Coordinates of N, CA and C and ligand atoms in Angstrom, one line a residue:
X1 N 75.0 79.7 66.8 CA 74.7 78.8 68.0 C 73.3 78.5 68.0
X2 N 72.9 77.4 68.0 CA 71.6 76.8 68.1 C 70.7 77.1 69.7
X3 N 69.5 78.1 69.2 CA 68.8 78.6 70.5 C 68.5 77.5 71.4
X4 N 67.8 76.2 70.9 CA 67.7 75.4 71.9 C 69.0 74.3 72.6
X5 N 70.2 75.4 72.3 CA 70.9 74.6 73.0 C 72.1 76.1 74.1
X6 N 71.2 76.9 74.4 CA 71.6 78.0 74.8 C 70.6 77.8 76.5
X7 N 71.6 78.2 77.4 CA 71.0 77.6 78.5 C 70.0 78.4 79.2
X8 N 69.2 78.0 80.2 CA 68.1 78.9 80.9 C 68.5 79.9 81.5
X9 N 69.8 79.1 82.7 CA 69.6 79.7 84.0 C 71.6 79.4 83.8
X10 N 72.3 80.5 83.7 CA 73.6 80.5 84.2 C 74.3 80.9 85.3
X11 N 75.0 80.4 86.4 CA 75.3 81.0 87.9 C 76.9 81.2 87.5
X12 N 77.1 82.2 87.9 CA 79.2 82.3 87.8 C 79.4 83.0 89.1
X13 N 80.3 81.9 89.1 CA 81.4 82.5 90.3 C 82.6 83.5 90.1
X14 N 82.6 84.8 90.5 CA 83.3 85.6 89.8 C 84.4 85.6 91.0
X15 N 85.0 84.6 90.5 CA 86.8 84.8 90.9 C 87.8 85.1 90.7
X16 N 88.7 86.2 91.3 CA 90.5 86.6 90.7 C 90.1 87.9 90.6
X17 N 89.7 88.8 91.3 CA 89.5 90.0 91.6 C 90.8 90.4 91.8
X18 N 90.9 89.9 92.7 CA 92.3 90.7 94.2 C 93.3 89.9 93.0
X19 N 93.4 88.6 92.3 CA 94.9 88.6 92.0 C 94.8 89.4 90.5
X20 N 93.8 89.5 90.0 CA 93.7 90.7 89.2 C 94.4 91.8 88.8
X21 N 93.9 92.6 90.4 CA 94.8 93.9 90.8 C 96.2 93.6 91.2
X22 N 96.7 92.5 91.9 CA 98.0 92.0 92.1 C 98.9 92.4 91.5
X23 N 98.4 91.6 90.1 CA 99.2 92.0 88.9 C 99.7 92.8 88.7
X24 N 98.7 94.0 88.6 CA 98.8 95.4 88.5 C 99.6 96.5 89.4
X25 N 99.6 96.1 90.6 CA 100.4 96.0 91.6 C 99.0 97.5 92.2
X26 N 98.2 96.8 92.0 CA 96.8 97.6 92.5 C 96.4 97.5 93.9
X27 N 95.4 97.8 94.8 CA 95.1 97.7 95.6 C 93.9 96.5 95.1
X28 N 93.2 95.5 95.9 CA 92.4 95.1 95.8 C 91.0 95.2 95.3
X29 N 90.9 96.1 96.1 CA 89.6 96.8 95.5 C 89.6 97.8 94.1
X30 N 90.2 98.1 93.7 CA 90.5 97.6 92.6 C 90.0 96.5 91.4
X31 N 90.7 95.7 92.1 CA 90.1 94.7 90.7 C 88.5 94.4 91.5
X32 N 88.2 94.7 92.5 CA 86.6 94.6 92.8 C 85.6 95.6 91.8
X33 N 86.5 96.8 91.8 CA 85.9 97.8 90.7 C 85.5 97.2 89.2
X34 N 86.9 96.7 89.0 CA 86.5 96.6 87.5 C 86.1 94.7 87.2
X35 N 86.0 94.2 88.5 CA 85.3 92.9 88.4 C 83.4 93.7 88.0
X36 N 83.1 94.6 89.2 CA 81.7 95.2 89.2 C 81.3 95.5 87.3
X37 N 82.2 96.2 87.1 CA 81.9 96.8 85.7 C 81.5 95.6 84.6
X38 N 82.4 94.2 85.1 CA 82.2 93.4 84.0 C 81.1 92.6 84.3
X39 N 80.8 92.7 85.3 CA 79.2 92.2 85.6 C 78.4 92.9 85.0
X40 N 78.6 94.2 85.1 CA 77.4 94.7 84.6 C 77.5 94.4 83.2
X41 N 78.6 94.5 82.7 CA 78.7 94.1 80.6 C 78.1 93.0 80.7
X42 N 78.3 91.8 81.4 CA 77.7 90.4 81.3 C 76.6 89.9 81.4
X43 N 75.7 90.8 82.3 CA 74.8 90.5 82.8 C 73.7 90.9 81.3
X44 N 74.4 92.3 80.5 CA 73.5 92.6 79.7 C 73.9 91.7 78.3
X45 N 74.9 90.8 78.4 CA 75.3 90.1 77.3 C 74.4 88.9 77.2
X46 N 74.4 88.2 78.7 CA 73.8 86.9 78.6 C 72.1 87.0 78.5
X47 N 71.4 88.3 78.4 CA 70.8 88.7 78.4 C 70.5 88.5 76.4
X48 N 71.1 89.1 75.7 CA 71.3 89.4 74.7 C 71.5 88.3 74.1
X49 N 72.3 87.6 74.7 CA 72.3 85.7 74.0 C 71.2 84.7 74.2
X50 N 70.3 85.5 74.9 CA 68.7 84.7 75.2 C 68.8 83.7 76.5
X51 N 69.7 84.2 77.6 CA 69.9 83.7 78.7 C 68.2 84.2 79.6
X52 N 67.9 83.3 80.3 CA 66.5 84.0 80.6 C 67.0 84.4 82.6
X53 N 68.0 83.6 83.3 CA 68.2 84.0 84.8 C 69.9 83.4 84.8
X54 N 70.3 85.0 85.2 CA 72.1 84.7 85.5 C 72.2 84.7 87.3
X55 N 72.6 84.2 87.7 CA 72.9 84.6 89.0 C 74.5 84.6 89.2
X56 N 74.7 85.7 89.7 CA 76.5 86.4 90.2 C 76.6 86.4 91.6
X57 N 77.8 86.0 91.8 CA 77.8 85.3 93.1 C 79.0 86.8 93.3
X58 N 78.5 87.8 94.5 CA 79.0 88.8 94.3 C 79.6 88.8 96.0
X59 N 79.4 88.0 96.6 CA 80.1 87.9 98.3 C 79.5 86.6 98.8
X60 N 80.4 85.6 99.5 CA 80.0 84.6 99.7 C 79.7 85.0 101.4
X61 N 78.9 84.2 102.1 CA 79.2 84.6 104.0 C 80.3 84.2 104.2
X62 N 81.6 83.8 104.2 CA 82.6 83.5 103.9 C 83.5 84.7 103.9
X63 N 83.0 85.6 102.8 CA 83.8 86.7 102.3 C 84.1 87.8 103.5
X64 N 82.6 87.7 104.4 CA 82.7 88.6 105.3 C 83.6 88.6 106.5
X65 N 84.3 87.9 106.4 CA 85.5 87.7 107.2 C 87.3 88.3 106.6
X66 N 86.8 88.8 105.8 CA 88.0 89.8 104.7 C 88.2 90.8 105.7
X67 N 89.1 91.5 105.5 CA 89.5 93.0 106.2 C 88.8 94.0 105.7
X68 N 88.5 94.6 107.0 CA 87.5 95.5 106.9 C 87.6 96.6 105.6
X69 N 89.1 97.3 105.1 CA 89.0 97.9 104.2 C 88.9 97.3 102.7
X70 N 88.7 95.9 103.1 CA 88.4 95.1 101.9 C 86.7 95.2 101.4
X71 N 86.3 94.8 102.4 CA 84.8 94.9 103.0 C 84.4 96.4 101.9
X72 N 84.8 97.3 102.9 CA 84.3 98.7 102.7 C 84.5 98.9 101.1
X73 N 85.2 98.6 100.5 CA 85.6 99.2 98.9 C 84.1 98.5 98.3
X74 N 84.1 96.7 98.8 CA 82.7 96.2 98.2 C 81.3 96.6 98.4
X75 N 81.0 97.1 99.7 CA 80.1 97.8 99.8 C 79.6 99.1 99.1
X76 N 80.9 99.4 99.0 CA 80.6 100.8 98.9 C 80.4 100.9 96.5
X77 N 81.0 99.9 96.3 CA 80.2 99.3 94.8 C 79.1 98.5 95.0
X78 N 78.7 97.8 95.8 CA 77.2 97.4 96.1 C 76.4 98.8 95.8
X79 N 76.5 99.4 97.5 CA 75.5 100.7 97.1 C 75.7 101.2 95.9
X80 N 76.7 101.8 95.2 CA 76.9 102.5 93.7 C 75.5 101.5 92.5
X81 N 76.0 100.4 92.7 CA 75.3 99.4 91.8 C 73.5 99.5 92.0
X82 N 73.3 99.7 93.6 CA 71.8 99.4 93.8 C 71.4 100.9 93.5
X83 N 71.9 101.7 93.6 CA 71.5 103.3 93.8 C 71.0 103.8 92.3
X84 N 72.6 103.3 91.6 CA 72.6 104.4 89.8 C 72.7 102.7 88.7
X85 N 73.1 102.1 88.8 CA 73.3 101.4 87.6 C 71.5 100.7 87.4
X86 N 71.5 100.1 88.5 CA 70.4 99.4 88.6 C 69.2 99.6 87.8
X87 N 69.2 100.9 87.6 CA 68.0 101.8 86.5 C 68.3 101.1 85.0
X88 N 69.6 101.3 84.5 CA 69.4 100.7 83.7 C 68.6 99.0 83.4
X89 N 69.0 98.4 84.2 CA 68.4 97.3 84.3 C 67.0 97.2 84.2
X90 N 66.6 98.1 85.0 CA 65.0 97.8 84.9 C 64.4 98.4 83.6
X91 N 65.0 99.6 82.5 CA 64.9 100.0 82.0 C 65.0 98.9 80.4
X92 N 66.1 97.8 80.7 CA 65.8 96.8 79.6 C 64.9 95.8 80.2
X93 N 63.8 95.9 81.2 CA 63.2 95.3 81.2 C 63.4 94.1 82.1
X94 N 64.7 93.8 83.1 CA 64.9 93.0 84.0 C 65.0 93.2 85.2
X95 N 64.5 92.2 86.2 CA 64.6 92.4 87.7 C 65.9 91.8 88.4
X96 N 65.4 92.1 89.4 CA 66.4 91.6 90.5 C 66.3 90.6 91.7
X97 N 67.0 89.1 92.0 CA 66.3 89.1 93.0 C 67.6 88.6 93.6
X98 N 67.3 89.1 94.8 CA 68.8 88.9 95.6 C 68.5 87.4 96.4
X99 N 69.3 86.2 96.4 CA 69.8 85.4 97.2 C 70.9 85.8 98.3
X100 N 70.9 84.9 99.6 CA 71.3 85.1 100.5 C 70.9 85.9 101.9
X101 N 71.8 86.5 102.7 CA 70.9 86.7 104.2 C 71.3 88.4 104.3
X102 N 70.6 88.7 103.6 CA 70.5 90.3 104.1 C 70.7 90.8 105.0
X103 N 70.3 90.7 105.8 CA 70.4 90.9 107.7 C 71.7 90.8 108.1
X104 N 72.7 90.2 107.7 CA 74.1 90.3 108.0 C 74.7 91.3 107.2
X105 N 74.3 92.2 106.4 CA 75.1 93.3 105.9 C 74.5 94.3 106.8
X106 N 75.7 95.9 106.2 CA 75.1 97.1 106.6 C 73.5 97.0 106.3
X107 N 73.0 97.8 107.5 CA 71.3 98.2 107.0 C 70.9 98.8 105.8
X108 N 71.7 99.8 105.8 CA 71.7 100.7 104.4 C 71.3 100.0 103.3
X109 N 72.3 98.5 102.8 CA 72.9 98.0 101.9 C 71.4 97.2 101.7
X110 N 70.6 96.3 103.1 CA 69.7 95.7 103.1 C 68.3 96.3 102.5
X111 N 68.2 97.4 103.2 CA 67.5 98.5 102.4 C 67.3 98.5 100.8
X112 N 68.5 98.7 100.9 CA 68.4 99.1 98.6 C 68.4 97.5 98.1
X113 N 69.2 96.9 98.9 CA 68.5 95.6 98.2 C 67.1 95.2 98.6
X114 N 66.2 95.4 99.3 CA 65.1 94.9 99.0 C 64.1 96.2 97.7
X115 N 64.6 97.3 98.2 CA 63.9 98.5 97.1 C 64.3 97.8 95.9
X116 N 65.3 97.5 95.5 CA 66.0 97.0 94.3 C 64.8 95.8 93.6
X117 N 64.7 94.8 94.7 CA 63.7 94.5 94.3 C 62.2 94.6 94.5
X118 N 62.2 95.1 94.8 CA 60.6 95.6 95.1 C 60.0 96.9 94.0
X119 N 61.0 97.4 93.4 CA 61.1 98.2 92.0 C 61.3 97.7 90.9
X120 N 61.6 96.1 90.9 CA 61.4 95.5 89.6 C 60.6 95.3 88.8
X121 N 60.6 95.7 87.5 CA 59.4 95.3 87.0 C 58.6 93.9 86.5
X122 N 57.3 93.9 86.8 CA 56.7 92.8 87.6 C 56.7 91.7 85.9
X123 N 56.8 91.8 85.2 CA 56.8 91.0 83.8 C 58.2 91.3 83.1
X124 N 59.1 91.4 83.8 CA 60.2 91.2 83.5 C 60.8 89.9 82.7
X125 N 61.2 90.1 81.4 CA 61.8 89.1 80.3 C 63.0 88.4 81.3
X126 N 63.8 89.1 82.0 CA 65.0 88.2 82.1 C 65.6 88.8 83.8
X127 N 66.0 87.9 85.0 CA 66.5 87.8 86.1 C 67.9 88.4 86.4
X128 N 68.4 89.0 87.4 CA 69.8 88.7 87.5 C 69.5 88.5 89.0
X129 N 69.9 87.3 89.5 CA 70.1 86.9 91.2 C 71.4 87.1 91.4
X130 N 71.2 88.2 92.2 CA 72.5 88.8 93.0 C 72.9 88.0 94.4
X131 N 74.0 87.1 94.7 CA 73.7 86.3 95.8 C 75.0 87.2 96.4
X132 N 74.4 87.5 97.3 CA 75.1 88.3 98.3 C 75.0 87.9 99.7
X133 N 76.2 87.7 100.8 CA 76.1 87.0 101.8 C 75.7 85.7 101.6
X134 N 75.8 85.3 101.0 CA 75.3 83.9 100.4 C 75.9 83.2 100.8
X135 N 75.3 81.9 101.6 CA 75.8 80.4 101.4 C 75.1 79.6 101.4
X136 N 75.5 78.4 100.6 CA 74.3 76.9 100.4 C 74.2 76.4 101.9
X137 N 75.1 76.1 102.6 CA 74.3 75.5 103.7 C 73.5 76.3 104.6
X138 N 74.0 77.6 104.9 CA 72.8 78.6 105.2 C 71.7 78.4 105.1
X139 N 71.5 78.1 103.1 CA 70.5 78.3 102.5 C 69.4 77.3 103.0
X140 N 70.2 76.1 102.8 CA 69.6 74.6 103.1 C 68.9 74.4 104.2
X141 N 70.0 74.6 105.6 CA 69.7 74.7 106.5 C 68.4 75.4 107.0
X142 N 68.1 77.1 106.3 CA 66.9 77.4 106.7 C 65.8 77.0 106.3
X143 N 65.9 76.4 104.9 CA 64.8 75.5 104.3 C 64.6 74.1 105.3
X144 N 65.8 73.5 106.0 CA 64.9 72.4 106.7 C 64.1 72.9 107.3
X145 N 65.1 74.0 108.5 CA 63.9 74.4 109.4 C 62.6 75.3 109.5
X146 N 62.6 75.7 108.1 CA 61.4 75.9 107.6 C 60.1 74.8 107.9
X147 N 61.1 73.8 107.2 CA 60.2 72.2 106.5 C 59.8 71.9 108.2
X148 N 60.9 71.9 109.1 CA 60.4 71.1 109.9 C 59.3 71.8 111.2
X149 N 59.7 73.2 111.1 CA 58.3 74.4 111.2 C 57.0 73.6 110.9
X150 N 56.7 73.3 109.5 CA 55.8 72.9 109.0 C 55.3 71.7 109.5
X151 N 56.4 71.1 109.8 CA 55.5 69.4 110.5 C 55.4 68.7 109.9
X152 N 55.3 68.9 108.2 CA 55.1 67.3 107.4 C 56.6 66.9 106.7
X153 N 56.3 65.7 105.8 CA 57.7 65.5 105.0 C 57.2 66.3 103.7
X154 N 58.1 66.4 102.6 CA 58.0 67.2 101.5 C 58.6 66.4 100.6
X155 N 57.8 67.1 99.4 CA 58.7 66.2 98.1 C 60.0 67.7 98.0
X156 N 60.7 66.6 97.0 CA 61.9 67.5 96.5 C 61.7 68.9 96.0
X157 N 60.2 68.7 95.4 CA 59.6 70.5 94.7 C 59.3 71.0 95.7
X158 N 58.3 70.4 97.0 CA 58.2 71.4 97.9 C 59.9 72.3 98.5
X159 N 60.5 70.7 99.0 CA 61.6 71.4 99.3 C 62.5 72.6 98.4
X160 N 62.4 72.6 97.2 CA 63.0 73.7 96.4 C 62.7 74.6 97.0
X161 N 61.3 75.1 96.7 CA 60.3 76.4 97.6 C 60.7 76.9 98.3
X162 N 61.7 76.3 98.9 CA 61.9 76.7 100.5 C 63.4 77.7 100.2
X163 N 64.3 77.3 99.4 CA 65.3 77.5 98.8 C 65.5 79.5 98.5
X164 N 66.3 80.0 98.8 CA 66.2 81.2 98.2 C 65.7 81.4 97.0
X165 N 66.2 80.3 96.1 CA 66.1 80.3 94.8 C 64.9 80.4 94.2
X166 N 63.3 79.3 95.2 CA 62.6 79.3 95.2 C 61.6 79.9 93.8
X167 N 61.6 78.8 93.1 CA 60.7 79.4 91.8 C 61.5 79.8 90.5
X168 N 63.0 79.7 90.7 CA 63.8 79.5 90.1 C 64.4 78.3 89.2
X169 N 64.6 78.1 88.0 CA 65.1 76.8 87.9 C 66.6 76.5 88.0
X170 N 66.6 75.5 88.2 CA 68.2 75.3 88.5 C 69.2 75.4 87.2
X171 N 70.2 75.7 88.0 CA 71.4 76.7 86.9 C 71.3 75.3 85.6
X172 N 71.7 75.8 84.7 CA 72.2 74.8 83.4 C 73.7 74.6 83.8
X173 N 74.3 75.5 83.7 CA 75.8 75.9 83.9 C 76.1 76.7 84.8
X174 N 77.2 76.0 85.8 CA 77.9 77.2 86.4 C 78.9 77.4 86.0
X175 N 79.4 78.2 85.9 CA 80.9 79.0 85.1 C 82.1 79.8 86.8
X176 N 83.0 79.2 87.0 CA 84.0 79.9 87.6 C 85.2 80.0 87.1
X177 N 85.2 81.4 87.3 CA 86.6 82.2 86.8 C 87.8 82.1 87.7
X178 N 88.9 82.2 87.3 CA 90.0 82.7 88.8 C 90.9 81.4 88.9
X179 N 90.4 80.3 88.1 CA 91.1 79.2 88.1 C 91.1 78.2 89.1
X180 N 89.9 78.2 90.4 CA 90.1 77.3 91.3 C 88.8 76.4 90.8
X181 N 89.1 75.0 90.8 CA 88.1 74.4 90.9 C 87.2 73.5 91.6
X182 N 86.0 74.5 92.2 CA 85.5 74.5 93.8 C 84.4 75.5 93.5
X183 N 83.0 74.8 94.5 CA 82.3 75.4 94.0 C 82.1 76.7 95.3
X184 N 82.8 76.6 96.6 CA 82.9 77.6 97.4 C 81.8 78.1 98.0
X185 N 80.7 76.8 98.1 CA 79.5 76.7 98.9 C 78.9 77.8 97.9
X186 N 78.3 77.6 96.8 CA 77.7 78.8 95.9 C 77.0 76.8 95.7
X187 N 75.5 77.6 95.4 CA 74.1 76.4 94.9 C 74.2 75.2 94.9
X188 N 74.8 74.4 95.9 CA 75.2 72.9 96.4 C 74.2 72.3 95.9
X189 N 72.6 72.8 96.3 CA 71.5 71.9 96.3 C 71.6 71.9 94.6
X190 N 71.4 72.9 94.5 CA 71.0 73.5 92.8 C 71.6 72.9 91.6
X191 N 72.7 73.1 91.8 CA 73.4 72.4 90.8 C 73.7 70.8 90.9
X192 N 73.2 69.8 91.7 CA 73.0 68.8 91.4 C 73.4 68.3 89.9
X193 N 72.6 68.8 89.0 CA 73.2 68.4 87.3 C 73.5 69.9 86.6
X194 N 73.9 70.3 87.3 CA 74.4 71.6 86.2 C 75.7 71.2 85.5
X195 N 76.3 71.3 84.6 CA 77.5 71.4 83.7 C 78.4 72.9 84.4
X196 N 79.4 72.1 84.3 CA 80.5 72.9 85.2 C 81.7 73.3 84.0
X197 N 81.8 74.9 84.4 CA 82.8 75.0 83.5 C 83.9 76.1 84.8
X198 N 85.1 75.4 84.1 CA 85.9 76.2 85.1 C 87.6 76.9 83.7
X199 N 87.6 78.1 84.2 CA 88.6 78.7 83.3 C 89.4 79.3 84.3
X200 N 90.7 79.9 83.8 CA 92.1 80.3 84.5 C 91.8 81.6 84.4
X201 N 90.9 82.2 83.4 CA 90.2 83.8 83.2 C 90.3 84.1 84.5
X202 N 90.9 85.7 85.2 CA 90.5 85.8 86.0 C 89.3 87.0 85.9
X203 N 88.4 87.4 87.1 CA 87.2 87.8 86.6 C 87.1 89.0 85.8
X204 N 87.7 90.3 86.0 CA 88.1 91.2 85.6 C 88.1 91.2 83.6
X205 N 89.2 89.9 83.1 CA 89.7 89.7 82.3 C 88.3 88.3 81.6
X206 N 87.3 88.5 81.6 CA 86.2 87.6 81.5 C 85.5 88.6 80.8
X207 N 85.6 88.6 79.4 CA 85.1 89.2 78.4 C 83.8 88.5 78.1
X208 N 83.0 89.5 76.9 CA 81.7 88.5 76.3 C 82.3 87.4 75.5
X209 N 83.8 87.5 74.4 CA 83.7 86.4 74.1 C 84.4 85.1 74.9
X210 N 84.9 85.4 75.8 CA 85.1 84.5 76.9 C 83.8 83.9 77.5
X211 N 83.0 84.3 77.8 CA 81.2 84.0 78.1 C 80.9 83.2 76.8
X212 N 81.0 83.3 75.8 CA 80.6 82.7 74.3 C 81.2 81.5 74.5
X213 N 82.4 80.9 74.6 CA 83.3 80.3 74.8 C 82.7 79.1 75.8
X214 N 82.2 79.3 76.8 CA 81.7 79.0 77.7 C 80.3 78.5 77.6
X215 N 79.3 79.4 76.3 CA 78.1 78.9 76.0 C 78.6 77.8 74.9
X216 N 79.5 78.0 74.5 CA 80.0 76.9 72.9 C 80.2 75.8 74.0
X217 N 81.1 75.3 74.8 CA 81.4 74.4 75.6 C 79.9 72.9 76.0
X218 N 78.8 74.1 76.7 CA 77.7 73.9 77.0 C 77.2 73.3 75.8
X219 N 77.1 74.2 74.6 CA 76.2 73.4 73.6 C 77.0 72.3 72.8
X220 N 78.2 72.0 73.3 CA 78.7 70.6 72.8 C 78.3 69.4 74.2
X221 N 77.9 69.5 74.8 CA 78.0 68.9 75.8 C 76.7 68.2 76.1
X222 N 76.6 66.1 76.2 CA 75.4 65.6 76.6 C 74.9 65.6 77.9
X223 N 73.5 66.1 78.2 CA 73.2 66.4 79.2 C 72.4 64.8 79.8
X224 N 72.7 64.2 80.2 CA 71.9 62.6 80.3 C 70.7 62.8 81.3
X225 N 71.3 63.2 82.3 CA 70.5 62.9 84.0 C 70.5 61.8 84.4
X226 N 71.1 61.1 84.2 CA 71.8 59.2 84.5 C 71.0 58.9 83.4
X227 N 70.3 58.8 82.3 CA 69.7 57.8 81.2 C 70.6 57.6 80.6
X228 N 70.0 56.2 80.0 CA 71.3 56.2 79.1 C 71.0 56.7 77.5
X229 N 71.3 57.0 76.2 CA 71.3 57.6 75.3 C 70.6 56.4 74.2
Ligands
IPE301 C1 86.2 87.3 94.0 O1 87.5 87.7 93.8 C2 85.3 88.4 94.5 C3 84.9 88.2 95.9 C4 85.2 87.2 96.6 C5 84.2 89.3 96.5 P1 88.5 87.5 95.0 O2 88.5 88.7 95.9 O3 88.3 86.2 95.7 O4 89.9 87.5 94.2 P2 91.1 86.5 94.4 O5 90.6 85.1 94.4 O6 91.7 86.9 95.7 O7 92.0 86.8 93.2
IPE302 C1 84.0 82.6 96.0 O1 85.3 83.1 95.9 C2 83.1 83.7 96.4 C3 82.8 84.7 95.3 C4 83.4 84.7 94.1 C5 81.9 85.7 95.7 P1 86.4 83.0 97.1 O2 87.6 83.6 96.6 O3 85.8 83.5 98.3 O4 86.5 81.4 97.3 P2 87.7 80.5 97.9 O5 88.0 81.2 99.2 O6 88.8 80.6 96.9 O7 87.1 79.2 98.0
MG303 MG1 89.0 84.3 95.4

């Protein structure tokens, strides 16, 4: 696969958890478990494929409206994730930076996500943005009223800034799993020109060569930005 045609910044929407475990005739949380695990394989794959910022869309503000023992199983793999796995991560050298509104989860949870990041290391080769409680118009929304805080107009860069994403470049590719194709208020502003790729994979069952598959896609594909060729 040709490096310069391997993307920056990849965002996935990790869907088909719950029909996952269905299958299985599991409980839900459940396939939240072993959706968690495959993040963590992916995160160190796209990593390895010369991805430089993944962002996993790991609870939408949306999501927070699930049943509470739905809720509780994810939390309770959040903390696991921020507490013990996380070391690894910093250990190859990458940080963390969480998108979304912290302040709507348990305190606990807010806590280890900001330690999370605030223990990253500061020259870190490669990102994973964890968007949790996340949503674009949220996001948008507090950026106007940031902007209009400010008093003046802004160009489109300023307005980025404002963005959780802020300093981020926007996704190359988003990738969703689970089979629906929708972006489920995940980087409205952001992906403006991202390449979309959508598979029937559900997330659980979203291997590295399924991710490959997905970077092959990408590097057949012309990127224009309305020019013409
Ligand atoms: C995505 O899987 C993970 C979260 C939303 C937290 P789902 O839980 O939406 O799984 P399906 O779509 O019901 O299969
Ligand atoms: C999107 O999946 C959110 C995450 C994957 C975290 P959902 O399952 O919540 O999306 P909808 O409800 O099918 O749009
Ligand atoms: Mg879903």
């Amino acid at each position: 696969m040709a490096e310069n045609n391997i993307p920056l910044h990849v965002g996935i929407i990790m869907d088909g958890n719950g029909r996952w475990a269905k299958k299985r005739l599991m409980p839900r949380s459940f396939g939240h478990k072993s959706g968690m695990n495959r993040m963590i394989g992916l995160a160190e794959h796209a990593r390895a494929r010369g991805i430089k910022f993944l962002t996993v869309y790991a609870l939408s503000t949306e999501n927070l409206s699930r049943p509470e023992e739905e809720l509780d199983g994810l939390f309770g793999l959040f903390r696991k994730y921020f507490e013990t796995n996380i070391k690894k991560l910093y250990a190859d050298n990458a940080r963390v930076k969480v998108i979304g509104d912290p302040s709507g989860l348990p305190s606990d949870i807010a806590g280890l996500l900001k330690k999370a990041e605030e223990n990253s290391p500061a020259d870190a080769e490669f990102t994973l943005l964890f968007a949790i409680n996340y949503g674009s118009r949220a996001e948008i929304l507090n950026a106007v009223n940031r902007a209009v805080e400010g008093g003046k107009k802004l160009t489109e860069e300023e307005f980025s800034s404002l963005l959780y994403t802020g300093g981020i470049p926007c996704p190359d590719m988003i990738i969703r799993t689970g089979g629906e194709c929708r972006l489920s208020n995940f980087l409205m502003y952001q992906a403006a020109y991202s390449e979309l790729y959508f598979t029937d994979v559900l997330f659980p069952d979203f291997t590295d060569a399924e991710f490959d598959k997905a970077l092959e896609s990408y590097a057949s594909r012309e990127r224009r930005f309305g020019k013409i060729k």
